[in-house]
PDB file of C-alpha atoms in Angstrom:
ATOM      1  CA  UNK A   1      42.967  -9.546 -73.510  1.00  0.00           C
ATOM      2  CA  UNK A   2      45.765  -9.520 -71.340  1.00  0.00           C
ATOM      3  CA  UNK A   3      46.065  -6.847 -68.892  1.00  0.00           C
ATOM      4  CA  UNK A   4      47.528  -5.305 -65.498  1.00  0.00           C
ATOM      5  CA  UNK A   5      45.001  -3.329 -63.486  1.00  0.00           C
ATOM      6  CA  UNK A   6      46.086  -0.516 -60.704  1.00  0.00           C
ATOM      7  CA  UNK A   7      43.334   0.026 -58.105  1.00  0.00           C
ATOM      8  CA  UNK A   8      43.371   2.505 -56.094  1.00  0.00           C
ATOM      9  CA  UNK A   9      41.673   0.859 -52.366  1.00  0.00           C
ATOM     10  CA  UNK A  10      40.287   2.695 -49.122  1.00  0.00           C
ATOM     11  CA  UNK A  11      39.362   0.902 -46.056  1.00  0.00           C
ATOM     12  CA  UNK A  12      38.423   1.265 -42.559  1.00  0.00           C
ATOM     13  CA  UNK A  13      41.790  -0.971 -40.982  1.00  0.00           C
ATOM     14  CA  UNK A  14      39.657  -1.445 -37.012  1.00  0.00           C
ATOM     15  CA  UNK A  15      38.172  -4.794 -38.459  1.00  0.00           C
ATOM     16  CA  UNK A  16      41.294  -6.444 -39.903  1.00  0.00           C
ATOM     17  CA  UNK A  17      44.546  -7.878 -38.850  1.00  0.00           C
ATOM     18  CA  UNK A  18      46.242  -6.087 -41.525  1.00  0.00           C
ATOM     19  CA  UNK A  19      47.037  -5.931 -45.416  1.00  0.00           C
ATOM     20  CA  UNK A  20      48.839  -8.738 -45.749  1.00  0.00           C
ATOM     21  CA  UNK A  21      47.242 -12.493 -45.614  1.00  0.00           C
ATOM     22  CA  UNK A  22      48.286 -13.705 -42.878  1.00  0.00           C
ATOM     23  CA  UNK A  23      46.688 -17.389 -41.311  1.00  0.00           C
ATOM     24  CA  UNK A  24      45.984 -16.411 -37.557  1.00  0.00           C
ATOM     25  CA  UNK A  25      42.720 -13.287 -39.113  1.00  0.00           C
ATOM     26  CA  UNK A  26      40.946 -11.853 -41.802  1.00  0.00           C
ATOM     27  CA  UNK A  27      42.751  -9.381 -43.399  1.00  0.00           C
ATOM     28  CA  UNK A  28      42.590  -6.824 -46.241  1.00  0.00           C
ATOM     29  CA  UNK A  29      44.108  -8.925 -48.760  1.00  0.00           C
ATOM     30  CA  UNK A  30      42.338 -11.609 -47.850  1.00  0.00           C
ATOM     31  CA  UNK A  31      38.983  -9.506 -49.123  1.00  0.00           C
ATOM     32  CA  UNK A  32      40.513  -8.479 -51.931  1.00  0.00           C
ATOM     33  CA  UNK A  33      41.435 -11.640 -53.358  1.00  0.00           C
ATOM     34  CA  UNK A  34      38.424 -13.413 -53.225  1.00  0.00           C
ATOM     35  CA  UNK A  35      36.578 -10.317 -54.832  1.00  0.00           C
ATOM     36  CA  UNK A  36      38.900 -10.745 -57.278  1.00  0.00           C
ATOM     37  CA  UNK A  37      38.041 -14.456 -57.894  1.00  0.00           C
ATOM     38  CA  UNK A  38      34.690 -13.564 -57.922  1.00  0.00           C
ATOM     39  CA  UNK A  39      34.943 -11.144 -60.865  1.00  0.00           C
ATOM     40  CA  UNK A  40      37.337 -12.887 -63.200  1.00  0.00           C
ATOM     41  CA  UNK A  41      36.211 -16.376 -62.284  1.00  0.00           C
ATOM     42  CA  UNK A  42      39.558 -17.463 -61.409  1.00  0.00           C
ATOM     43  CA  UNK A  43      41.965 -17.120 -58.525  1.00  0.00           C
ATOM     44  CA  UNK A  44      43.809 -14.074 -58.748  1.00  0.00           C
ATOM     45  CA  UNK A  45      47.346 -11.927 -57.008  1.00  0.00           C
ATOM     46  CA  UNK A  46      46.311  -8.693 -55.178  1.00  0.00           C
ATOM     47  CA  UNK A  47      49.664  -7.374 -54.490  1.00  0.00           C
ATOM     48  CA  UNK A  48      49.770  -4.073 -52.066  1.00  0.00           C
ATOM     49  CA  UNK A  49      51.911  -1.166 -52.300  1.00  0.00           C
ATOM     50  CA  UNK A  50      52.663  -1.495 -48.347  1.00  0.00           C
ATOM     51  CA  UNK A  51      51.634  -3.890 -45.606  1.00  0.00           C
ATOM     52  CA  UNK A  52      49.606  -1.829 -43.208  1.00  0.00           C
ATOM     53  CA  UNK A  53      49.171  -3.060 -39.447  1.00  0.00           C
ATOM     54  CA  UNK A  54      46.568  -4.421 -37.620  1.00  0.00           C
ATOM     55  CA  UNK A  55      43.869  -1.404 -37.034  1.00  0.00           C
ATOM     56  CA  UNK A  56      45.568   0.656 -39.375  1.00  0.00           C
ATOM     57  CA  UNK A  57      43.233   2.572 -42.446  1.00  0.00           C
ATOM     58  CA  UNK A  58      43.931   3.600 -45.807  1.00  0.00           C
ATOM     59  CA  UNK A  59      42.539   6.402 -47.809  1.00  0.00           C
ATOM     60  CA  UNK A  60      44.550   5.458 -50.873  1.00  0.00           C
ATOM     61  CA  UNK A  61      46.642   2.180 -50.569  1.00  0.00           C
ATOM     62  CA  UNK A  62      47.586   0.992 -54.274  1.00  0.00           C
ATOM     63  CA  UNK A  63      47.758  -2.638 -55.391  1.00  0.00           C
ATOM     64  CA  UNK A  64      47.736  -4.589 -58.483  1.00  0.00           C
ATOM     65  CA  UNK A  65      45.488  -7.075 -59.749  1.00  0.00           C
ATOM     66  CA  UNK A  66      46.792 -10.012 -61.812  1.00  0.00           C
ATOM     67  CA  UNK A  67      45.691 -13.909 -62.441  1.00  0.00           C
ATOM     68  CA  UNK A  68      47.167 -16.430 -59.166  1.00  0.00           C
ATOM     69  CA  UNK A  69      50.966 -16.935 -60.496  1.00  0.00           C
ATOM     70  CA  UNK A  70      50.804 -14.419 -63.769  1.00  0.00           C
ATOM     71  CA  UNK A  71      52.040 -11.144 -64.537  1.00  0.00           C
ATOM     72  CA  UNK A  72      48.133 -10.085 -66.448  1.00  0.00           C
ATOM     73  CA  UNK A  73      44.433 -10.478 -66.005  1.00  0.00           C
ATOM     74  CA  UNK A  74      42.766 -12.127 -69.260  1.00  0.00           C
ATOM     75  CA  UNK A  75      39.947  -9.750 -69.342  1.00  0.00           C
ATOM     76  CA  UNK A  76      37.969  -8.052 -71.385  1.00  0.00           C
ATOM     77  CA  UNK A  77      36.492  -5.817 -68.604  1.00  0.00           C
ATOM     78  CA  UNK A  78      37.076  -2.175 -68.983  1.00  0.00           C
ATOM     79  CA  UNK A  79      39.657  -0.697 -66.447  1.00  0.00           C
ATOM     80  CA  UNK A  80      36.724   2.218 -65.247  1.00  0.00           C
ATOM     81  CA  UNK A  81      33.913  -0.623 -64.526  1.00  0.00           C
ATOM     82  CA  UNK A  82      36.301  -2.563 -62.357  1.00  0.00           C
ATOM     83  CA  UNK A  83      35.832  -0.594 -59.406  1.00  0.00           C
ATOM     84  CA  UNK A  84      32.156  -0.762 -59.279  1.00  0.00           C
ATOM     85  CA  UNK A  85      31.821  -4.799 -59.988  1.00  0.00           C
ATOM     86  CA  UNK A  86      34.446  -5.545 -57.577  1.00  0.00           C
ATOM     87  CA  UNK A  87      32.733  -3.247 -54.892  1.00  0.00           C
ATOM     88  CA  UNK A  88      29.677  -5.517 -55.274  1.00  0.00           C
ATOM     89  CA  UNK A  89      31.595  -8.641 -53.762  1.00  0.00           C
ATOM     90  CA  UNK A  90      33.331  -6.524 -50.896  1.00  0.00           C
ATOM     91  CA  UNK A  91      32.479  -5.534 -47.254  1.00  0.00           C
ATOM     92  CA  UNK A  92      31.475  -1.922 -46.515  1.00  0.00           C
ATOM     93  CA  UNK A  93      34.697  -1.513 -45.176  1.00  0.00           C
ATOM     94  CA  UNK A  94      36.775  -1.866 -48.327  1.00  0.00           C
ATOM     95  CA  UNK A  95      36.394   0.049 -51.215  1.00  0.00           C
ATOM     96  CA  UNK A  96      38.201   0.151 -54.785  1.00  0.00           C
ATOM     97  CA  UNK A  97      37.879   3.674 -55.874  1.00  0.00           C
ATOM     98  CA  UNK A  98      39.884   3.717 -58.965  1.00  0.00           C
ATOM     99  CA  UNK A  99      41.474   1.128 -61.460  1.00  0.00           C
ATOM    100  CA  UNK A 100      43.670   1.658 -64.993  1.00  0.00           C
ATOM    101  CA  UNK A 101      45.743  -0.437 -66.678  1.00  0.00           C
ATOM    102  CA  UNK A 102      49.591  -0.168 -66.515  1.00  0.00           C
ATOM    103  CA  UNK A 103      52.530  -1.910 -68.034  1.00  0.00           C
ATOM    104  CA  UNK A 104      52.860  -5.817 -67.331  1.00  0.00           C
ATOM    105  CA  UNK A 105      56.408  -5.390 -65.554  1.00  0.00           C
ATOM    106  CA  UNK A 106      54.653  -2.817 -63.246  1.00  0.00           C
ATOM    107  CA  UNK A 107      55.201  -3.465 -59.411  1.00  0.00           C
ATOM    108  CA  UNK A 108      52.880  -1.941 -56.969  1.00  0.00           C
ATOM    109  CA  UNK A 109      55.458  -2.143 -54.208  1.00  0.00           C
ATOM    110  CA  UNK A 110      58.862  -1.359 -55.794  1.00  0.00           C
ATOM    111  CA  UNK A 111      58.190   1.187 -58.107  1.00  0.00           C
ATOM    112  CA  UNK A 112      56.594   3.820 -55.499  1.00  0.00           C
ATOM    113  CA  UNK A 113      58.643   6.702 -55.166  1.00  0.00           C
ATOM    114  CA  UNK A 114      57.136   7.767 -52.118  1.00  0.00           C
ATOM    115  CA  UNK A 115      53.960   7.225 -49.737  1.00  0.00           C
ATOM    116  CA  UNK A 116      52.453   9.985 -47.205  1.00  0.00           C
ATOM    117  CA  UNK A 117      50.289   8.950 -44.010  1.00  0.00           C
ATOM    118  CA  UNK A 118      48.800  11.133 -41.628  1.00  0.00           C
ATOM    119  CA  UNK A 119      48.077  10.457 -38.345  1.00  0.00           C
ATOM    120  CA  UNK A 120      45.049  11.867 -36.526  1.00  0.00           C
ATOM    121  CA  UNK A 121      44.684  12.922 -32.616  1.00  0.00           C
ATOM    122  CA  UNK A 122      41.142  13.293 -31.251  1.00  0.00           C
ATOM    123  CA  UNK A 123      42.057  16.160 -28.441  1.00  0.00           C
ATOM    124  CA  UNK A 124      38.772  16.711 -27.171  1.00  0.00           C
ATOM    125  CA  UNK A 125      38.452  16.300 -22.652  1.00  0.00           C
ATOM    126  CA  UNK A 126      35.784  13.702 -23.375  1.00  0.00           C
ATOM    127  CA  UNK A 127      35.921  10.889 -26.385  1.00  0.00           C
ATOM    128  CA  UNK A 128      33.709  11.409 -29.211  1.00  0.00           C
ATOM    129  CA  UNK A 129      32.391   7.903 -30.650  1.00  0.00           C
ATOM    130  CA  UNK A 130      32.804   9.611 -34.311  1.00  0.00           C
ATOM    131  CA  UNK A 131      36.590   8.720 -33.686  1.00  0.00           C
ATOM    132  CA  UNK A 132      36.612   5.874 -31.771  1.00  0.00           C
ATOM    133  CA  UNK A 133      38.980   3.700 -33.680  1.00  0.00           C
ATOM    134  CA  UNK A 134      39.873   6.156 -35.719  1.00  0.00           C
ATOM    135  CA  UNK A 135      41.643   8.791 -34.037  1.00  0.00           C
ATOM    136  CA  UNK A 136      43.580   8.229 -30.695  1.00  0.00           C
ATOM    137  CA  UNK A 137      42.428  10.077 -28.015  1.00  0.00           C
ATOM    138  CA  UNK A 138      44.733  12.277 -25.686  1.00  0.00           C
ATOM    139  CA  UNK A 139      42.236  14.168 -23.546  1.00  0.00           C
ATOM    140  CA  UNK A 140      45.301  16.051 -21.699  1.00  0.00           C
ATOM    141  CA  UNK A 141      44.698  19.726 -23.546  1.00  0.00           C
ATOM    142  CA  UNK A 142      47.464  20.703 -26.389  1.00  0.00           C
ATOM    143  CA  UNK A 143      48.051  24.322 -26.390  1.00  0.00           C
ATOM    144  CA  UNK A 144      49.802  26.601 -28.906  1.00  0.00           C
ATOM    145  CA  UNK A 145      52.853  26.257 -27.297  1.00  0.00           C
ATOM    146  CA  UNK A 146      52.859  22.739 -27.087  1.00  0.00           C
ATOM    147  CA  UNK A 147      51.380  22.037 -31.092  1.00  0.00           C
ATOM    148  CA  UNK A 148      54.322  24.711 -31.927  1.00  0.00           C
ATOM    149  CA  UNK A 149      56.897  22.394 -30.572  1.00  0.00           C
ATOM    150  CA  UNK A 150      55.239  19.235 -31.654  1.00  0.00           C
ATOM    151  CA  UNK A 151      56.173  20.794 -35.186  1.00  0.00           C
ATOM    152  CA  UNK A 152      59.432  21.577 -33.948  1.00  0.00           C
ATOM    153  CA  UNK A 153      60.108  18.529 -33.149  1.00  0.00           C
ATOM    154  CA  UNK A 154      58.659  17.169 -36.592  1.00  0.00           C
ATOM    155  CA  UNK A 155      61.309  19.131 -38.720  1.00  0.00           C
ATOM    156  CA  UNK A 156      63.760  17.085 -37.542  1.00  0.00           C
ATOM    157  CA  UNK A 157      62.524  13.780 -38.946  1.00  0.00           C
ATOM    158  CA  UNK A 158      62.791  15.789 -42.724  1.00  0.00           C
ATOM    159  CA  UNK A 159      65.765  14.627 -44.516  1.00  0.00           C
ATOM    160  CA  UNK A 160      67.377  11.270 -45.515  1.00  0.00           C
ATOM    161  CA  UNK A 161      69.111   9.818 -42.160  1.00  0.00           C
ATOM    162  CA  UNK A 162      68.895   7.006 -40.007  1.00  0.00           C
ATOM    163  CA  UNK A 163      65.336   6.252 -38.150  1.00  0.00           C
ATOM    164  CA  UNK A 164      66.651   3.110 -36.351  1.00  0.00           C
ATOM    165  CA  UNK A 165      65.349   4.816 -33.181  1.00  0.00           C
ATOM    166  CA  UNK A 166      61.326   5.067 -34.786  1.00  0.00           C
ATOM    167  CA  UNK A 167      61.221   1.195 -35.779  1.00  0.00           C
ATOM    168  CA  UNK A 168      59.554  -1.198 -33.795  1.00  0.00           C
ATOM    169  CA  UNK A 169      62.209  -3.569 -31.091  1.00  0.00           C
ATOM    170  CA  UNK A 170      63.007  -6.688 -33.215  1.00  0.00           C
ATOM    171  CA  UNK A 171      61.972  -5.562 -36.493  1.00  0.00           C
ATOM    172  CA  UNK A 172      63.406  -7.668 -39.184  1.00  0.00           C
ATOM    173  CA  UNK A 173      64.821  -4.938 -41.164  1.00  0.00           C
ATOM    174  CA  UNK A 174      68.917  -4.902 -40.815  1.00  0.00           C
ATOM    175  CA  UNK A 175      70.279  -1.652 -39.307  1.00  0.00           C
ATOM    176  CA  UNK A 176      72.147  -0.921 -42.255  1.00  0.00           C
ATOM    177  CA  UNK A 177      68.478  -0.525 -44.103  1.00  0.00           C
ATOM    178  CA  UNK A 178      67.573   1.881 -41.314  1.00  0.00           C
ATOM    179  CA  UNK A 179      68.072   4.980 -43.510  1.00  0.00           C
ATOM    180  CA  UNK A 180      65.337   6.808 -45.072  1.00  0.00           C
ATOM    181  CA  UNK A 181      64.232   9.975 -46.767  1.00  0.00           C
ATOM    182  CA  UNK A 182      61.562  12.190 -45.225  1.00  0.00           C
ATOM    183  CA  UNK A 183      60.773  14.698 -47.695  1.00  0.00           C
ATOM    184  CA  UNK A 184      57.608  16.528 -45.717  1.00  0.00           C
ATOM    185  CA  UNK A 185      56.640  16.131 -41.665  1.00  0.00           C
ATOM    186  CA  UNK A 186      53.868  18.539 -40.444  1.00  0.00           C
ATOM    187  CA  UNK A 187      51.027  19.013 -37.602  1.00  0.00           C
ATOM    188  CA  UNK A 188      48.254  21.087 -37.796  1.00  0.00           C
ATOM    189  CA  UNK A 189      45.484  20.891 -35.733  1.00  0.00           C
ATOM    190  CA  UNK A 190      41.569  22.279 -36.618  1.00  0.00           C
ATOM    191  CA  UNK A 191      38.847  22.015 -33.692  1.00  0.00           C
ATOM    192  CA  UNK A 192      39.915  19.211 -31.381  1.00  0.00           C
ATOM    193  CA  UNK A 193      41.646  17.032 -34.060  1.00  0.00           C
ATOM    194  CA  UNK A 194      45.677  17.130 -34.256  1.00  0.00           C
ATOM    195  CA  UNK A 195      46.801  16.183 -37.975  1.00  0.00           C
ATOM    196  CA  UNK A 196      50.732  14.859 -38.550  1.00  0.00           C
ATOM    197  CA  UNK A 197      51.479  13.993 -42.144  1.00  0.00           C
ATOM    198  CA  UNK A 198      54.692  12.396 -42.921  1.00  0.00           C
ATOM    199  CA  UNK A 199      56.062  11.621 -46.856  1.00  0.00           C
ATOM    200  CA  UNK A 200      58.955   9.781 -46.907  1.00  0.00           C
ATOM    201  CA  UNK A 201      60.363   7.006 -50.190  1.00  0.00           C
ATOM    202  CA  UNK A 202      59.780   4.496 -47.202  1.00  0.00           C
ATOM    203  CA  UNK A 203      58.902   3.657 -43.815  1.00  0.00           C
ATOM    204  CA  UNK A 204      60.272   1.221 -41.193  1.00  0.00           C
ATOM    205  CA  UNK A 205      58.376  -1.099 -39.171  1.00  0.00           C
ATOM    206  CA  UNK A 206      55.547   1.156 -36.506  1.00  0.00           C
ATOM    207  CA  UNK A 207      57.779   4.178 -38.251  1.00  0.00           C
ATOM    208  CA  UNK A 208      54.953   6.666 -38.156  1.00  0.00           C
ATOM    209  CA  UNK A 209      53.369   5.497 -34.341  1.00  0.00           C
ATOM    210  CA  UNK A 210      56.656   5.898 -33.182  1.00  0.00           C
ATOM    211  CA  UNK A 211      56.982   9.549 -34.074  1.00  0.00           C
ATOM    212  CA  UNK A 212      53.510  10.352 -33.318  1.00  0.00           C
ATOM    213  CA  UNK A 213      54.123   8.441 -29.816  1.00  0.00           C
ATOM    214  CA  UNK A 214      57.646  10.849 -29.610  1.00  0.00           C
ATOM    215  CA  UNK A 215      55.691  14.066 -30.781  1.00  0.00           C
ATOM    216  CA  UNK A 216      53.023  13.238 -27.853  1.00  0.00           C
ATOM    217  CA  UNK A 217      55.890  13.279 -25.274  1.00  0.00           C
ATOM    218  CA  UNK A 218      57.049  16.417 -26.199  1.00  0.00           C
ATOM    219  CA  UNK A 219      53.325  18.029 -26.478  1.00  0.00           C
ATOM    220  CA  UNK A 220      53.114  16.689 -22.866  1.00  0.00           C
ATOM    221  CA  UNK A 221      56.898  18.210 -22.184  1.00  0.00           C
ATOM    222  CA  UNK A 222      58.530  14.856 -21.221  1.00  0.00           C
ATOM    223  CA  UNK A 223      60.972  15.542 -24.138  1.00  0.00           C
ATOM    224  CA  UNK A 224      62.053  18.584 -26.070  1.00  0.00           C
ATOM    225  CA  UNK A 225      62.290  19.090 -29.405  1.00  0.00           C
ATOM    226  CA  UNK A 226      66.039  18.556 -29.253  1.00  0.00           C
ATOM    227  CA  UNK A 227      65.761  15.773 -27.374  1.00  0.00           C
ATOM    228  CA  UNK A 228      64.536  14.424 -31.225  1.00  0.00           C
ATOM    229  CA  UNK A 229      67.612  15.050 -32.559  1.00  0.00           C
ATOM    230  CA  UNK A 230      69.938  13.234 -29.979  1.00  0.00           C
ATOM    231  CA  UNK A 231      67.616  10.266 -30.394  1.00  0.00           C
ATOM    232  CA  UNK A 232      67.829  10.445 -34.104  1.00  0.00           C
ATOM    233  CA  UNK A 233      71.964  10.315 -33.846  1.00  0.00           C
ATOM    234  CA  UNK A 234      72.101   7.492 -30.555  1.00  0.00           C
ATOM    235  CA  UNK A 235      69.475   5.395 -33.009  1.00  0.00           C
ATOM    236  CA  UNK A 236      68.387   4.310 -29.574  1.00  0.00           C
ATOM    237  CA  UNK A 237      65.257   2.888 -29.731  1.00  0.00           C
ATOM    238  CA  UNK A 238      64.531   3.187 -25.985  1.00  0.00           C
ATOM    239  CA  UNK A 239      64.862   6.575 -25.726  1.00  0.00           C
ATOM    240  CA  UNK A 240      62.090   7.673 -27.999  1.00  0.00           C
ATOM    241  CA  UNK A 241      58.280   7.692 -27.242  1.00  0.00           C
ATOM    242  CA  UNK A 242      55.854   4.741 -26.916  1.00  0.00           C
ATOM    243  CA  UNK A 243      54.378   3.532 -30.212  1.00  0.00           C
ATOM    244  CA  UNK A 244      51.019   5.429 -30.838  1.00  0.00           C
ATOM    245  CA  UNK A 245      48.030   3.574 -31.400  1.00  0.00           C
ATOM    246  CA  UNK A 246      47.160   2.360 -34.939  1.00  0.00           C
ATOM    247  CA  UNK A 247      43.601   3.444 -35.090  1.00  0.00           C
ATOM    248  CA  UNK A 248      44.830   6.586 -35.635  1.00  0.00           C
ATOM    249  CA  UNK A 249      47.005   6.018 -38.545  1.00  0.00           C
ATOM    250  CA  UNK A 250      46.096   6.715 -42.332  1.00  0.00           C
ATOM    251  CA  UNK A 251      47.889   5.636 -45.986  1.00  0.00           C
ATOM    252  CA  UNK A 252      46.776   8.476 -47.348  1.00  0.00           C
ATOM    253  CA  UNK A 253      48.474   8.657 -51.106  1.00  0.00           C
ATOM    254  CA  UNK A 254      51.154   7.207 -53.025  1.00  0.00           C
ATOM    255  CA  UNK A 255      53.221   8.230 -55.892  1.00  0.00           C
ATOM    256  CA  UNK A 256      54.902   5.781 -58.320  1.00  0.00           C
ATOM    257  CA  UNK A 257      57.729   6.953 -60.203  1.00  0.00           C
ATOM    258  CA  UNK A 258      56.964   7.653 -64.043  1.00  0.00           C
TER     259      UNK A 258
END
């Protein structure tokens, strides 16, 4: 039977050198595909929704599985035992969680309508090995006043504008592709961990570090939240924060469009 399958993946990012195969690491992918090989008995496409970054995790990255240079699977595995049998030929550190079948001309990458990460900060004075590589630490204490501008500052990445300022120096994306839509940018914090969640129909290169790296500098009052805005219309890429490390960053959900 010929079929697409959707599976819905989480991993722990600290052990990989991204999503994408790449020849210099192991990577995500990489996993993926030859679980995939495993199962069907045949070499298979695991295409991703995104292309995370070296360190980076995901709670609910998307991908498709299909047979190496088709558009289906020739399976007669049920969708809801996929998970389960592919798990069996993956680390501990990658799981499928989900899978269903969608239509054949169904991309995992160009038909999202929008993807949301968050971002965690361990604020704690002394590190706590529960978040080490998972959370980057800033033991300089956040007070109200400073998370209350941190959000200030985050309400000006909402809308659809030009982030050419939050993309990584020599990104390969033209400037004219710089614009996107942030529909939701928030941080909350509970105990010693600082949450920002950003959703947005796309994200440029080190995007989300970038802001969380500019959000730290005005928690630590080296910018203001205006100072966002100017940066956002100078699309100066020098004058916004250092890129936050990726242990910290999350795909946490993706929506396709129906």
């Amino acid at each position: 039977m010929q079929k697409k399958i959707l599976l819905t993946i989480c991993y722990n990012g600290a052990a990989y050198c991204g999503y994408q195969v790449q020849p210099n690491g192991v990577t995500v992918q990489e996993m993926l595909n030859k679980a995939a090989e495993a199962l069907f008995g045949y070499p298979c496409d695991v295409v991703g929704c995104s292309r995370t970054d070296s360190g980076v995790h995901a709670r609910g990255f998307c991908a498709t599985v299909t047979k190496k240079g088709e558009c289906f699977l020739q399976t007669s595995i049920p969708a809801v035992r996929i998970p389960r049998a592919m798990n069996a030929h993956l680390p501990e550190d990658i799981s499928v969680l989900s899978a269903e079948e969608v239509p054949l001309d169904f991309h995992a990458r160009y038909g999202v309508e929008s993807k949301e990460y968050e971002y965690l900060i361990y604020n704690g004075r002394e590190r706590n090995p529960f978040f080490e590589g998972r959370a980057w630490h800033i033991p300089t204490p956040i007070d109200g006043a400073a998370l209350a501008a941190m959000q200030a500052a985050a309400a000006h990445f909402v809308g659809k504008q030009d982030f050419s300022a939050f993309r990584a120096v020599g990104a390969d994306t033209a400037p004219k592709d710089a614009v996107r839509h942030v529909m939701s940018a928030t941080v909350t914090r509970k105990g010693d961990l600082i949450s920002f969640r950003v959703r947005a129909d796309g994200f440029l290169y080190n995007m989300v570090r970038i802001m969380v790296g500019t959000l730290a500098a005005v928690a630590a009052g080296r910018m203001t939240p205006e100072d966002v805005l100017r940066v956002l219309r100078e699309k100066d890429r020098t004058k916004a924060g250092s890129t936050a490390p990726a242990c910290g960053l999350y795909l946490d959900r993706v929506t396709y469009r129906n």
